[in-house]
Short mmCIF file of N, CA and C in Angstrom, two decimals:
data_model
loop_
_atom_site.label_atom_id
_atom_site.label_comp_id
_atom_site.label_asym_id
_atom_site.label_seq_id
_atom_site.Cartn_x
_atom_site.Cartn_y
_atom_site.Cartn_z
N MET D 1 0.83 -1.18 0.00
CA MET D 1 0.00 0.00 0.00
C MET D 1 0.87 1.25 0.00
N LEU D 2 0.43 2.26 -0.68
CA LEU D 2 1.17 3.51 -0.75
C LEU D 2 1.11 4.26 0.57
N ASN D 3 2.17 4.99 0.85
CA ASN D 3 2.19 5.86 2.02
C ASN D 3 1.73 7.24 1.56
N TYR D 4 0.42 7.47 1.64
CA TYR D 4 -0.17 8.69 1.11
C TYR D 4 0.34 9.94 1.83
N GLY D 5 0.48 9.85 3.13
CA GLY D 5 0.96 11.01 3.88
C GLY D 5 2.33 11.45 3.44
N GLU D 6 3.21 10.49 3.24
CA GLU D 6 4.56 10.78 2.79
C GLU D 6 4.54 11.41 1.39
N ALA D 7 3.68 10.88 0.52
CA ALA D 7 3.56 11.40 -0.84
C ALA D 7 3.05 12.84 -0.82
N LEU D 8 2.05 13.12 0.01
CA LEU D 8 1.52 14.48 0.10
C LEU D 8 2.57 15.45 0.64
N LYS D 9 3.30 15.01 1.64
CA LYS D 9 4.35 15.84 2.22
C LYS D 9 5.45 16.09 1.19
N ASN D 10 5.80 15.07 0.43
CA ASN D 10 6.84 15.20 -0.58
C ASN D 10 6.46 16.24 -1.63
N GLN D 11 5.21 16.22 -2.08
CA GLN D 11 4.77 17.20 -3.08
C GLN D 11 4.87 18.63 -2.51
N ARG D 12 4.50 18.79 -1.27
CA ARG D 12 4.58 20.10 -0.63
C ARG D 12 6.03 20.56 -0.51
N GLU D 13 6.89 19.66 -0.05
CA GLU D 13 8.29 20.01 0.16
C GLU D 13 9.03 20.25 -1.15
N LEU D 14 8.62 19.58 -2.24
CA LEU D 14 9.23 19.83 -3.55
C LEU D 14 9.07 21.29 -3.97
N ARG D 15 8.03 21.92 -3.46
CA ARG D 15 7.73 23.30 -3.79
C ARG D 15 8.14 24.28 -2.69
N ASN D 16 8.88 23.76 -1.72
CA ASN D 16 9.39 24.57 -0.62
C ASN D 16 8.29 25.35 0.10
N LEU D 17 7.19 24.67 0.34
CA LEU D 17 6.06 25.28 1.04
C LEU D 17 5.95 24.72 2.45
N SER D 18 5.61 25.57 3.38
CA SER D 18 5.26 25.09 4.72
C SER D 18 3.80 24.65 4.68
N GLN D 19 3.38 23.94 5.70
CA GLN D 19 1.96 23.56 5.78
C GLN D 19 1.08 24.81 5.84
N THR D 20 1.53 25.80 6.56
CA THR D 20 0.77 27.04 6.68
C THR D 20 0.64 27.75 5.34
N GLU D 21 1.72 27.81 4.58
CA GLU D 21 1.68 28.45 3.26
C GLU D 21 0.73 27.70 2.32
N LEU D 22 0.80 26.37 2.35
CA LEU D 22 -0.08 25.57 1.51
C LEU D 22 -1.53 25.78 1.91
N ALA D 23 -1.78 25.82 3.20
CA ALA D 23 -3.15 26.04 3.69
C ALA D 23 -3.70 27.38 3.20
N LYS D 24 -2.91 28.42 3.31
CA LYS D 24 -3.36 29.74 2.86
C LYS D 24 -3.60 29.76 1.36
N ALA D 25 -2.75 29.11 0.59
CA ALA D 25 -2.86 29.13 -0.87
C ALA D 25 -4.04 28.32 -1.38
N THR D 26 -4.44 27.28 -0.64
CA THR D 26 -5.49 26.38 -1.12
C THR D 26 -6.81 26.53 -0.39
N GLY D 27 -6.80 27.24 0.72
CA GLY D 27 -8.02 27.37 1.51
C GLY D 27 -8.28 26.17 2.41
N LEU D 28 -7.32 25.27 2.49
CA LEU D 28 -7.43 24.13 3.40
C LEU D 28 -6.92 24.55 4.78
N LYS D 29 -7.26 23.79 5.78
CA LYS D 29 -6.78 24.08 7.13
C LYS D 29 -5.43 23.40 7.34
N GLN D 30 -4.52 24.12 7.98
CA GLN D 30 -3.18 23.58 8.25
C GLN D 30 -3.27 22.31 9.07
N GLN D 31 -4.21 22.25 9.99
CA GLN D 31 -4.37 21.06 10.83
C GLN D 31 -4.76 19.84 9.99
N MET D 32 -5.56 20.06 8.95
CA MET D 32 -5.94 18.95 8.07
C MET D 32 -4.71 18.44 7.31
N ILE D 33 -3.92 19.36 6.79
CA ILE D 33 -2.71 18.98 6.06
C ILE D 33 -1.78 18.19 6.97
N SER D 34 -1.59 18.67 8.18
CA SER D 34 -0.74 17.98 9.16
C SER D 34 -1.26 16.58 9.45
N HIS D 35 -2.55 16.47 9.63
CA HIS D 35 -3.21 15.19 9.92
C HIS D 35 -2.96 14.19 8.78
N TRP D 36 -3.14 14.63 7.55
CA TRP D 36 -2.94 13.75 6.39
C TRP D 36 -1.48 13.34 6.26
N GLU D 37 -0.58 14.30 6.42
CA GLU D 37 0.85 14.00 6.25
C GLU D 37 1.36 13.06 7.34
N ALA D 38 0.72 13.04 8.48
CA ALA D 38 1.09 12.15 9.58
C ALA D 38 0.40 10.79 9.46
N ASN D 39 -0.29 10.56 8.36
CA ASN D 39 -1.01 9.31 8.12
C ASN D 39 -2.06 9.02 9.19
N LYS D 40 -2.68 10.07 9.69
CA LYS D 40 -3.74 9.89 10.68
C LYS D 40 -5.12 9.93 10.04
N GLY D 41 -5.15 10.08 8.74
CA GLY D 41 -6.39 10.11 7.99
C GLY D 41 -6.09 10.38 6.54
N LEU D 42 -7.10 10.23 5.72
CA LEU D 42 -6.94 10.46 4.29
C LEU D 42 -7.84 11.61 3.85
N PRO D 43 -7.33 12.46 2.95
CA PRO D 43 -8.19 13.52 2.44
C PRO D 43 -9.26 12.92 1.52
N ASN D 44 -10.41 13.56 1.47
CA ASN D 44 -11.41 13.07 0.53
C ASN D 44 -11.02 13.50 -0.88
N ILE D 45 -11.72 12.98 -1.85
CA ILE D 45 -11.34 13.23 -3.24
C ILE D 45 -11.39 14.71 -3.59
N ASP D 46 -12.32 15.46 -3.03
CA ASP D 46 -12.40 16.89 -3.31
C ASP D 46 -11.12 17.62 -2.88
N PHE D 47 -10.60 17.26 -1.73
CA PHE D 47 -9.36 17.88 -1.26
C PHE D 47 -8.17 17.44 -2.10
N CYS D 48 -8.17 16.18 -2.53
CA CYS D 48 -7.10 15.70 -3.41
C CYS D 48 -7.10 16.46 -4.73
N VAL D 49 -8.28 16.65 -5.29
CA VAL D 49 -8.39 17.40 -6.54
C VAL D 49 -7.90 18.84 -6.34
N ARG D 50 -8.27 19.44 -5.22
CA ARG D 50 -7.83 20.81 -4.94
C ARG D 50 -6.30 20.89 -4.87
N LEU D 51 -5.68 19.93 -4.19
CA LEU D 51 -4.21 19.92 -4.10
C LEU D 51 -3.57 19.65 -5.45
N ALA D 52 -4.08 18.67 -6.18
CA ALA D 52 -3.52 18.35 -7.49
C ALA D 52 -3.64 19.55 -8.43
N ASP D 53 -4.77 20.22 -8.42
CA ASP D 53 -4.95 21.40 -9.25
C ASP D 53 -3.96 22.50 -8.85
N TYR D 54 -3.80 22.71 -7.56
CA TYR D 54 -2.87 23.73 -7.10
C TYR D 54 -1.44 23.42 -7.57
N TYR D 55 -1.05 22.15 -7.46
CA TYR D 55 0.30 21.75 -7.88
C TYR D 55 0.41 21.56 -9.39
N ASN D 56 -0.72 21.58 -10.09
CA ASN D 56 -0.77 21.36 -11.54
C ASN D 56 -0.21 19.97 -11.91
N ILE D 57 -0.68 18.97 -11.16
CA ILE D 57 -0.29 17.58 -11.41
C ILE D 57 -1.55 16.71 -11.38
N GLY D 58 -1.40 15.47 -11.80
CA GLY D 58 -2.50 14.53 -11.74
C GLY D 58 -2.64 13.91 -10.35
N LEU D 59 -3.77 13.27 -10.12
CA LEU D 59 -4.01 12.64 -8.83
C LEU D 59 -3.02 11.51 -8.56
N ASP D 60 -2.67 10.73 -9.58
CA ASP D 60 -1.69 9.66 -9.37
C ASP D 60 -0.37 10.21 -8.86
N GLU D 61 0.08 11.28 -9.47
CA GLU D 61 1.34 11.88 -9.03
C GLU D 61 1.21 12.45 -7.61
N LEU D 62 0.07 13.03 -7.30
CA LEU D 62 -0.15 13.60 -5.97
C LEU D 62 0.05 12.55 -4.88
N ILE D 63 -0.46 11.35 -5.11
CA ILE D 63 -0.38 10.33 -4.08
C ILE D 63 0.79 9.38 -4.25
N GLY D 64 1.69 9.70 -5.19
CA GLY D 64 2.90 8.91 -5.35
C GLY D 64 2.70 7.63 -6.13
N ARG D 65 1.66 7.59 -6.93
CA ARG D 65 1.36 6.38 -7.73
C ARG D 65 1.77 6.66 -9.17
N MET D 66 2.94 6.23 -9.51
CA MET D 66 3.45 6.46 -10.85
C MET D 66 3.62 5.12 -11.56
N ARG D 67 3.15 5.06 -12.77
CA ARG D 67 3.28 3.86 -13.58
C ARG D 67 4.41 4.01 -14.58
N GLU D 68 5.10 2.93 -14.82
CA GLU D 68 6.11 2.94 -15.84
C GLU D 68 5.48 2.51 -17.14
N ILE D 69 5.83 3.20 -18.20
CA ILE D 69 5.26 2.87 -19.52
C ILE D 69 6.24 2.05 -20.29
#
């Protein structure tokens, strides 16, 4: 199984964003981002779409699910 929290944190850190900065930019709560990155819960699909759109990536990339072609 994928480590979703780690994948979400990795995407944020690739862009040199703090949780607070990401929260302000996306309208999400910093506590929610922290909760997800700590693997204490999973974001619903709406929040995943919001993050993927903000990062301009697909959902697979957001959660660290990359396929080799």
